[in-house]
Coordinates of C-alpha atoms and ligand atoms in Angstrom, one line a residue:
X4 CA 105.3 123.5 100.0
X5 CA 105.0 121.0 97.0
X6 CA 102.5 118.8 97.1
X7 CA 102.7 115.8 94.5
X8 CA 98.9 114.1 93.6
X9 CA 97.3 117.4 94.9
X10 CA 94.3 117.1 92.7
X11 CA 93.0 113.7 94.2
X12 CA 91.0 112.8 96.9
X13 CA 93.1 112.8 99.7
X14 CA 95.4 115.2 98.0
X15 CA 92.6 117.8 97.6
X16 CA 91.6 117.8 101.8
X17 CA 95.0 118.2 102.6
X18 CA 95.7 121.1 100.1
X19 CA 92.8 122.6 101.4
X20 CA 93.8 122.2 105.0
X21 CA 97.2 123.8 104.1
X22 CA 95.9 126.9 102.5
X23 CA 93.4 127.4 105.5
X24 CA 96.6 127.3 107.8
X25 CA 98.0 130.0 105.7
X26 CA 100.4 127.7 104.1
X27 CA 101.8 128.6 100.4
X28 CA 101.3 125.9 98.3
X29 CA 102.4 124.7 94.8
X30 CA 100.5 121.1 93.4
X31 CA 102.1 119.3 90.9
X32 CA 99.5 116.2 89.6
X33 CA 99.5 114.6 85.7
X34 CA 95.6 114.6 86.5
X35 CA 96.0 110.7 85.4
X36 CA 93.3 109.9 88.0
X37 CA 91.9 113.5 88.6
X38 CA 90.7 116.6 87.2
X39 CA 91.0 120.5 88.0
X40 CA 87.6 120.7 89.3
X41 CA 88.7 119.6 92.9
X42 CA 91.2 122.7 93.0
X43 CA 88.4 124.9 91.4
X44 CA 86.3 124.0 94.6
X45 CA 89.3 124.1 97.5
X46 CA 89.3 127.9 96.0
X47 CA 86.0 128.2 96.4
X48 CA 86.4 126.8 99.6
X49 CA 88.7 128.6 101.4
X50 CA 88.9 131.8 99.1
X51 CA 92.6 131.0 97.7
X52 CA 93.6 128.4 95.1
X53 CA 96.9 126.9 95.2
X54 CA 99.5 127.2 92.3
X55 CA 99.0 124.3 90.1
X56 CA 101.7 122.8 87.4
X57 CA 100.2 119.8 85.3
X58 CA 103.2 117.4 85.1
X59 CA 104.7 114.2 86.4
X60 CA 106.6 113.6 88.8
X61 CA 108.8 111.3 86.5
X62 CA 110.0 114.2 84.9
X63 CA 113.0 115.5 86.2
X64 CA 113.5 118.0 84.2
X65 CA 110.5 119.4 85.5
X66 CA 111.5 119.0 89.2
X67 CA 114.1 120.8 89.1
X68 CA 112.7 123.9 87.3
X69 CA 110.2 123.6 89.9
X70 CA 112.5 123.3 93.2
X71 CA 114.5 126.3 91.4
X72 CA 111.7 128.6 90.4
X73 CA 110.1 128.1 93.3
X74 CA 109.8 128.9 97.1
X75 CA 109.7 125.2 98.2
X76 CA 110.8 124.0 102.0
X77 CA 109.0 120.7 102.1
X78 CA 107.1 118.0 99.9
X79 CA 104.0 116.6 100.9
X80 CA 104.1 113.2 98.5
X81 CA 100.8 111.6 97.5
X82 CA 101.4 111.1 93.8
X83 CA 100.8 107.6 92.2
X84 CA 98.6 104.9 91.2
X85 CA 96.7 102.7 94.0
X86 CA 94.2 100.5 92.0
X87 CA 95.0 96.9 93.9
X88 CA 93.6 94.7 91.0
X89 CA 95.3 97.2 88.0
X90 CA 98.3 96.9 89.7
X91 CA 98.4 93.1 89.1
X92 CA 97.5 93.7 85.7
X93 CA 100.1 96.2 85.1
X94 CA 103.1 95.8 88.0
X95 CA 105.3 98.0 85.6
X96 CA 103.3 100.9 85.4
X97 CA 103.2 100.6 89.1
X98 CA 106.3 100.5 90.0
X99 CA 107.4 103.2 87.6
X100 CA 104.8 106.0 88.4
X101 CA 105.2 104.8 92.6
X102 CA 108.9 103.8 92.5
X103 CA 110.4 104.9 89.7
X104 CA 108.4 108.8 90.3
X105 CA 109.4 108.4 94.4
X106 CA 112.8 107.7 93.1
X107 CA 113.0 111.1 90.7
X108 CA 111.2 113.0 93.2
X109 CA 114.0 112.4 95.9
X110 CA 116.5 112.5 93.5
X111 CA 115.3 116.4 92.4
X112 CA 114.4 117.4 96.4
X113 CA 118.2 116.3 97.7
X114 CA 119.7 118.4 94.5
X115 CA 117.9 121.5 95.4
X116 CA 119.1 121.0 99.0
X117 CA 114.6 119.7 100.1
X118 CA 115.0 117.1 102.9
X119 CA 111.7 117.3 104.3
X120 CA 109.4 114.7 103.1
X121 CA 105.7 113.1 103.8
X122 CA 105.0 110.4 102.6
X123 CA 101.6 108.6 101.9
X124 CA 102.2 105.1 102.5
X125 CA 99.6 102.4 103.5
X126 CA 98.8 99.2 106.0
X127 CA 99.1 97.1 103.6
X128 CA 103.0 97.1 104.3
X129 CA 102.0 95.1 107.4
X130 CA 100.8 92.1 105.3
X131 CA 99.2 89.9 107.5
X132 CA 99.6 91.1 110.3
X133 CA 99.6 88.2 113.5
X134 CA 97.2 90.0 116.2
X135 CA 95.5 93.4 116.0
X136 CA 95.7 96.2 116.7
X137 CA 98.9 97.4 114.5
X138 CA 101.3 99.4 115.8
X139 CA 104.0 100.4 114.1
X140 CA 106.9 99.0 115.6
X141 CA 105.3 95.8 114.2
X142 CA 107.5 94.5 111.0
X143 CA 106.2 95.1 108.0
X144 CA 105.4 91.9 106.2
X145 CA 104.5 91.2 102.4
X146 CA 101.8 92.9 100.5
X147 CA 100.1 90.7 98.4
X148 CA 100.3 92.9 95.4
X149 CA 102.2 95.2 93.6
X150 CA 100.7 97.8 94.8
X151 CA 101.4 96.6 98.3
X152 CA 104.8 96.3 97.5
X153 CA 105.5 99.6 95.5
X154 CA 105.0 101.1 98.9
X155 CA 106.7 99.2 100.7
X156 CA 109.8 99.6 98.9
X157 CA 109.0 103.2 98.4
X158 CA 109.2 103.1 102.6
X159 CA 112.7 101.3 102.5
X160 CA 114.5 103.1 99.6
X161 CA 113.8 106.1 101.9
X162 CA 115.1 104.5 105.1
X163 CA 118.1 103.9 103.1
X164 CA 118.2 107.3 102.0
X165 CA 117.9 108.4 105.5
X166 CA 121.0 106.4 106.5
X167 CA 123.0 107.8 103.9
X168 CA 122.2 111.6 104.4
X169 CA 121.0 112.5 108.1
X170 CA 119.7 115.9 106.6
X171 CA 116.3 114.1 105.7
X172 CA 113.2 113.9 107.4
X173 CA 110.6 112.2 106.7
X174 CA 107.4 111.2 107.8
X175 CA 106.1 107.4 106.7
X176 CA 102.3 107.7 107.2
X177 CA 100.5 104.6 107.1
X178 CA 96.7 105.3 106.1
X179 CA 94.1 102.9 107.2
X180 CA 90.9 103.3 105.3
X181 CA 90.4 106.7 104.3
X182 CA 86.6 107.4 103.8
X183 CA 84.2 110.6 103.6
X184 CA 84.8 113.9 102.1
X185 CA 85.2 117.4 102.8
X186 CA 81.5 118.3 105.2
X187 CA 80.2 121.3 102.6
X188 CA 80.0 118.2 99.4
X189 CA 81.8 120.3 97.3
X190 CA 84.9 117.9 97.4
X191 CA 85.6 113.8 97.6
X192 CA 86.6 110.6 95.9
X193 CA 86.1 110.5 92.3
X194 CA 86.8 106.9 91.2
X195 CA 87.0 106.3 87.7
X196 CA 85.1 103.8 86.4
X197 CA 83.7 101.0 88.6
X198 CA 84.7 101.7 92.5
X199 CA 87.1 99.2 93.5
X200 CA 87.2 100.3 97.6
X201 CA 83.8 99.5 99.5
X202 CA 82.8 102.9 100.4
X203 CA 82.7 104.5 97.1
X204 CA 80.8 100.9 95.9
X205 CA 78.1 101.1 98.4
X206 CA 77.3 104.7 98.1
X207 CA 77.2 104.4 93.9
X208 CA 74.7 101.4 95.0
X209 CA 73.0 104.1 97.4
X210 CA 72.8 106.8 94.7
X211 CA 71.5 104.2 92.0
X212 CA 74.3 103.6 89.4
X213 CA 75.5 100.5 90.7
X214 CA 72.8 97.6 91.7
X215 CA 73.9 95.9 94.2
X216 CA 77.1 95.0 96.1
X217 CA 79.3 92.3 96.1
X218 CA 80.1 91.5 99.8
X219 CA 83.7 89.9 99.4
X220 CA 83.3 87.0 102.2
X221 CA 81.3 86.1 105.2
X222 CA 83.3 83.6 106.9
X223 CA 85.8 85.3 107.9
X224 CA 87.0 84.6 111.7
X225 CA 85.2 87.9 112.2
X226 CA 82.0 89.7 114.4
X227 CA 80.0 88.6 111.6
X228 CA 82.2 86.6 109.3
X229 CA 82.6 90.0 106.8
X230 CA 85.6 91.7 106.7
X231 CA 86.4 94.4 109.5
X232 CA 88.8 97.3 108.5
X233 CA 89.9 100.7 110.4
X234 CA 87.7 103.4 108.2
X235 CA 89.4 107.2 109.1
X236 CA 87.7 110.3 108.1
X237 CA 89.5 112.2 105.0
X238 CA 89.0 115.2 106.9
X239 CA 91.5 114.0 110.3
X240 CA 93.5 112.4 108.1
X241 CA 94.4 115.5 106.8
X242 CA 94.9 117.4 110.2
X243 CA 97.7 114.6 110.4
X244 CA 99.6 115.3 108.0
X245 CA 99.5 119.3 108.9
X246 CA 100.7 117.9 112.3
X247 CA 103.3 115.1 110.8
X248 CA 104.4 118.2 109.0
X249 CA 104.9 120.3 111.9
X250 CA 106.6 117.5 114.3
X251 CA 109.3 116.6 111.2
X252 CA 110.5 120.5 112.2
X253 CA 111.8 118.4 115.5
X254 CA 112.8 115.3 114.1
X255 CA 115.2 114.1 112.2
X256 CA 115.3 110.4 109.9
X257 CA 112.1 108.5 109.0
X258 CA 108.8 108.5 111.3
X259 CA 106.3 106.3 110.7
X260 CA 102.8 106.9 112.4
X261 CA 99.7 104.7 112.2
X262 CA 96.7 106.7 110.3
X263 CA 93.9 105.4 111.8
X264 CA 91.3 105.5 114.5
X265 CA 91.9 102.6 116.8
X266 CA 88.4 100.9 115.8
X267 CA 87.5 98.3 113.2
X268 CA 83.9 97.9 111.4
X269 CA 82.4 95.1 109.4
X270 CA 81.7 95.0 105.6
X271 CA 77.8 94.7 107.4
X272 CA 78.2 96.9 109.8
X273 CA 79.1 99.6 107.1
X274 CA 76.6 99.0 104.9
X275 CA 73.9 99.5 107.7
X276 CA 75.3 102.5 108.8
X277 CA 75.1 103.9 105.9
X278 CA 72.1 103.1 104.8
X279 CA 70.8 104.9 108.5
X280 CA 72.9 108.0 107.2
X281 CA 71.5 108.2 103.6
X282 CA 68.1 106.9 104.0
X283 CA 68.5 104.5 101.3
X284 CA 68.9 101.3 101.4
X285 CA 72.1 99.2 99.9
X286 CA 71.2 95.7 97.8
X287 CA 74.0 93.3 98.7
X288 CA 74.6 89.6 98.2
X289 CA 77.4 87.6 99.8
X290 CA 80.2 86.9 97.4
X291 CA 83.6 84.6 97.3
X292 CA 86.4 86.1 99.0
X293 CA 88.2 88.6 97.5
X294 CA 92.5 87.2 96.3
X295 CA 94.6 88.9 98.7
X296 CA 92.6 90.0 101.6
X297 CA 92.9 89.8 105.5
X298 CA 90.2 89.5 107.9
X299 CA 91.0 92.2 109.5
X300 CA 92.9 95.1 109.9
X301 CA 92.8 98.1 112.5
X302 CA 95.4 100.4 114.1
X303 CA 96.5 101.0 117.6
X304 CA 97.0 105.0 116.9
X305 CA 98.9 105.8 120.3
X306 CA 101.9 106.9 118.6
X307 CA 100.4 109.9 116.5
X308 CA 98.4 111.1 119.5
X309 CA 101.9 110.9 121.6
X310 CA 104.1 111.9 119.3
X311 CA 101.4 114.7 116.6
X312 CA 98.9 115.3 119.7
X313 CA 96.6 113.9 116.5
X314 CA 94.0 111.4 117.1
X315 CA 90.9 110.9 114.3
X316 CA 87.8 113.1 115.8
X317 CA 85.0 111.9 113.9
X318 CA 82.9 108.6 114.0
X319 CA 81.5 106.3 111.6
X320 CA 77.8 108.6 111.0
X321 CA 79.9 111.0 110.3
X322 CA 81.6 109.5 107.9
X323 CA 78.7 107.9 106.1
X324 CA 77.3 111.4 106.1
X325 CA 79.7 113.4 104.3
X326 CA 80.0 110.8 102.2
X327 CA 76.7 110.7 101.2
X328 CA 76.2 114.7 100.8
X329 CA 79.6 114.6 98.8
X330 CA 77.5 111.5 96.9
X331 CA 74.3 113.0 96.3
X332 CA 75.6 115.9 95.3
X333 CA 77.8 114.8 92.7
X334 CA 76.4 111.7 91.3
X335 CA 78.7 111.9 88.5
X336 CA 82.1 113.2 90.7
X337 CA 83.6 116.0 89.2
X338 CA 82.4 115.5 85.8
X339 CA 79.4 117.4 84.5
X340 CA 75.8 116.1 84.5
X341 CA 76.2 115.7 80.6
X342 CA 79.6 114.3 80.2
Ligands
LIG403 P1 94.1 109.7 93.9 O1 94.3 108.8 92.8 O2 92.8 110.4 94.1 O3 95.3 110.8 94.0 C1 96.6 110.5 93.5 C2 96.9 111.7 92.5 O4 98.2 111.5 92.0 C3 95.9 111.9 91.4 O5 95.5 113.2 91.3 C4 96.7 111.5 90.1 O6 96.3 112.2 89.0 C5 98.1 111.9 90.6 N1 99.2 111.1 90.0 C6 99.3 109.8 89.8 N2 100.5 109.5 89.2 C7 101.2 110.6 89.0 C8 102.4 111.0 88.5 N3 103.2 110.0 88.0 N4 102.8 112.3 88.5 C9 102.0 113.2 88.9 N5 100.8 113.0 89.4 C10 100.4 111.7 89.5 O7 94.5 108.8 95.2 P2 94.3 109.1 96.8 O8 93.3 108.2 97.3 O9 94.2 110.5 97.0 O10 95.7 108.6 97.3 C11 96.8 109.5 97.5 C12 98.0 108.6 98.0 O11 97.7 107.9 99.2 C13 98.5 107.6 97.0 O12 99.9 107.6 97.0 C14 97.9 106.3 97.5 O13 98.6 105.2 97.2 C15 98.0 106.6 99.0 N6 97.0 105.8 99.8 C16 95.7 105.8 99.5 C17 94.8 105.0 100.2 C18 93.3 105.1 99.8 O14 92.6 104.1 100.2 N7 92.8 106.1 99.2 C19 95.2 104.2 101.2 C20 96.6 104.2 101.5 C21 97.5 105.0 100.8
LIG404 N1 84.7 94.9 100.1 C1 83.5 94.2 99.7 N2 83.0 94.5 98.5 C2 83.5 95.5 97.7 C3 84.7 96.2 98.1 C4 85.2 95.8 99.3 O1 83.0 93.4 100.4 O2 82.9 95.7 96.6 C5 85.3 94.6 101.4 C6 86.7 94.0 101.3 O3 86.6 92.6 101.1 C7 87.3 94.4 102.6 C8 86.6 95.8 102.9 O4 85.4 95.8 102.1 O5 86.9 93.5 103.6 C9 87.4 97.0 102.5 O6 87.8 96.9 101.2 P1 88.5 98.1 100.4 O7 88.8 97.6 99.0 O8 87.7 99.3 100.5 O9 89.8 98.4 101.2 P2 91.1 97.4 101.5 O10 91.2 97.3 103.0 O11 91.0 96.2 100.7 O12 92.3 98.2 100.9 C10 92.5 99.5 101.3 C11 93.1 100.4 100.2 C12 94.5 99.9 99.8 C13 95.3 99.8 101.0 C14 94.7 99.0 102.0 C15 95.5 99.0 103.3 O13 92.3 100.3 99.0 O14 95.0 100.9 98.9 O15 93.4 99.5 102.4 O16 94.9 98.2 104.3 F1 96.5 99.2 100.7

């Protein structure tokens, strides 16, 4: 099993799920927005540490050593760049490490005879979606970034590439809000820089380093006018993708399946309950609205419980929990106390 971006923060639970079900695994991750010290502590996790080969998936040169070096059946795909705001900033650089690298990445897999595929793709390929909850037979609509839209035409260049080739399968899964981290603290999100996703804001807030949040809104047609998104726990979100990974055995073409938990919380309503989980309490003022987003978003997740027999298991304290431990713990991430 390859698995592209296997050093980040999703990445990371789901390479650590895969070695605890015995799975064989090879990551291949530029460590652009990453560092070793994740893999270091899945081994220390689980006991085994997964092959590792720093490179890019824009290198095809390198893909195709890899695929023929290799014992590889099956790519798990979460390689690329996903700041919102950087991506206006710099479109190309988006499109060439999410595009462009999805592009070379099929182009190596179909030449060394690898049609199994998972992709990590996002809602924001809904756009604005006209009633909620999103299933996924809604159509996709326009992302109001180029972020947005390197995934959504990451999605169709792979329906297309389904059409032309019936061996591929594939697996589209469309994450809602991952949050939280792995329950021992040992591994999470590590945004560089300033946060640019609420829950790593708040809890940098929490933890001191940041002094107050920016609440993007409060008159939204909402519960309570802030903006209400589907938050899913890092660690079911993983069991998905061991379970999309398992169904595409049976299937054949693309699969898309909703990532999400069926429930929608405020901007408020997350910021109290974490403040119950950590003890501390969050400084916030209410801000404009932030360009681009909706007022709300949440996922009708029938399909993966029909189809994976996955549904997400864990609530919103438990969220705010192991994000805090993984917080607390690791004030500065991965980096050492002195860097
Ligand atoms: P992340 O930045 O922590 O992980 C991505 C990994 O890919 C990093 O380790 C980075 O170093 C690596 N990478 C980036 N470009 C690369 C390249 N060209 N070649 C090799 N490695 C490269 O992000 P994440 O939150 O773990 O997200 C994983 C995937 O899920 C991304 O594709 C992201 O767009 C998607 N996604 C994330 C969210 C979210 O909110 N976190 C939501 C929806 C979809
Ligand atoms: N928010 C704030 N203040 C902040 C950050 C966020 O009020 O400092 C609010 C936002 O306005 C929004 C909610 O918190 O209402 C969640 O914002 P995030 O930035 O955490 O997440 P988004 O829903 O905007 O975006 C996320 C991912 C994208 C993905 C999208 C799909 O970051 O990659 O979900 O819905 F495309």
């Amino acid at each position: 099993m390859l698995v592209t971006g296997g050093a980040g923060y999703i990445g990371s639970h789901v390479v650590l799920a895969l070695l605890e079900a015995g799975q064989d695994v090879l990551v291949l991750d530029n460590l652009s927005n990453s560092s070793l010290e994740s893999l270091a502590r899945v081994e220390r996790l689980c006991g085994r540490a997964p092959r590792f080969v720093e490179g890019d998936i824009r290198d095809r040169a390198l893909l195709d050593r890899l695929f023929a070096e290799q014992r590889i059946g099956a790519v798990m795909h979460f390689a690329g760049l996903k700041a919102v705001g950087e991506s206006v900033q710099q479109p190309l650089r988006y499109y060439e490490n999410n595009v462009a690298g999805s592009v070379t990445l099929c182009q190596a897999m179909a030449a060394a005879g690898v049609f199994r595929l998972v992709f990590s793709s996002s809602a924001t390929v809904y756009g604005e979606p006209p009633q909620m909850p999103i299933r996924e037979d809604f159509p996709t609509g326009t992302p109001t970034n180029p972020y947005g839209r390197s995934k959504l035409m990451v999605e169709e260049i792979l329906r297309d590439l389904s059409l032309s080739e019936p061996r591929w399968n594939i697996a589209l899964l469309r994450y809602f809000n991952p949050v939280g981290a792995h329950p021992s603290g040992l591994i999470g999100e590590d945004p560089q820089g300033i946060p640019n996703n609420l829950l790593p804001y708040i809890s940098q807030v929490a933890v001191g380093k940041l002094k107050e949040l920016a609440v993007f809104g409060d008159d939204y047609p909402t519960v309570d006018g802030t903006g209400v998104r589907d938050y899913i726990h890092v660690m079911d979100l993983a069991d998905g993708h061991l379970k999309a990974l398992a169904a595409l055995a049976e299937r054949n073409g693309v699969n898309v399946w909703n990532l999400g938990t069926g429930t929608g919380y405020s901007v408020l309503q997350m910021i109290h309950a974490f403040e119950q989980a950590s003890g501390r309490s969050v400084p916030y003022r209410i801000a404009p609205r932030r360009a681009g987003d909706i007022a709300e978003c949440w996922a009708d997740p029938a399909l993966a419980e029909q189809e994976l027999g996955w549904k997400a298991r864990r609530g919103l304290a438990e969220m705010m929990a192991d994000t805090w431990r993984w917080q607390s713990n690791n004030p500065d991430g991965y980096r050492p106390a002195s860097a």
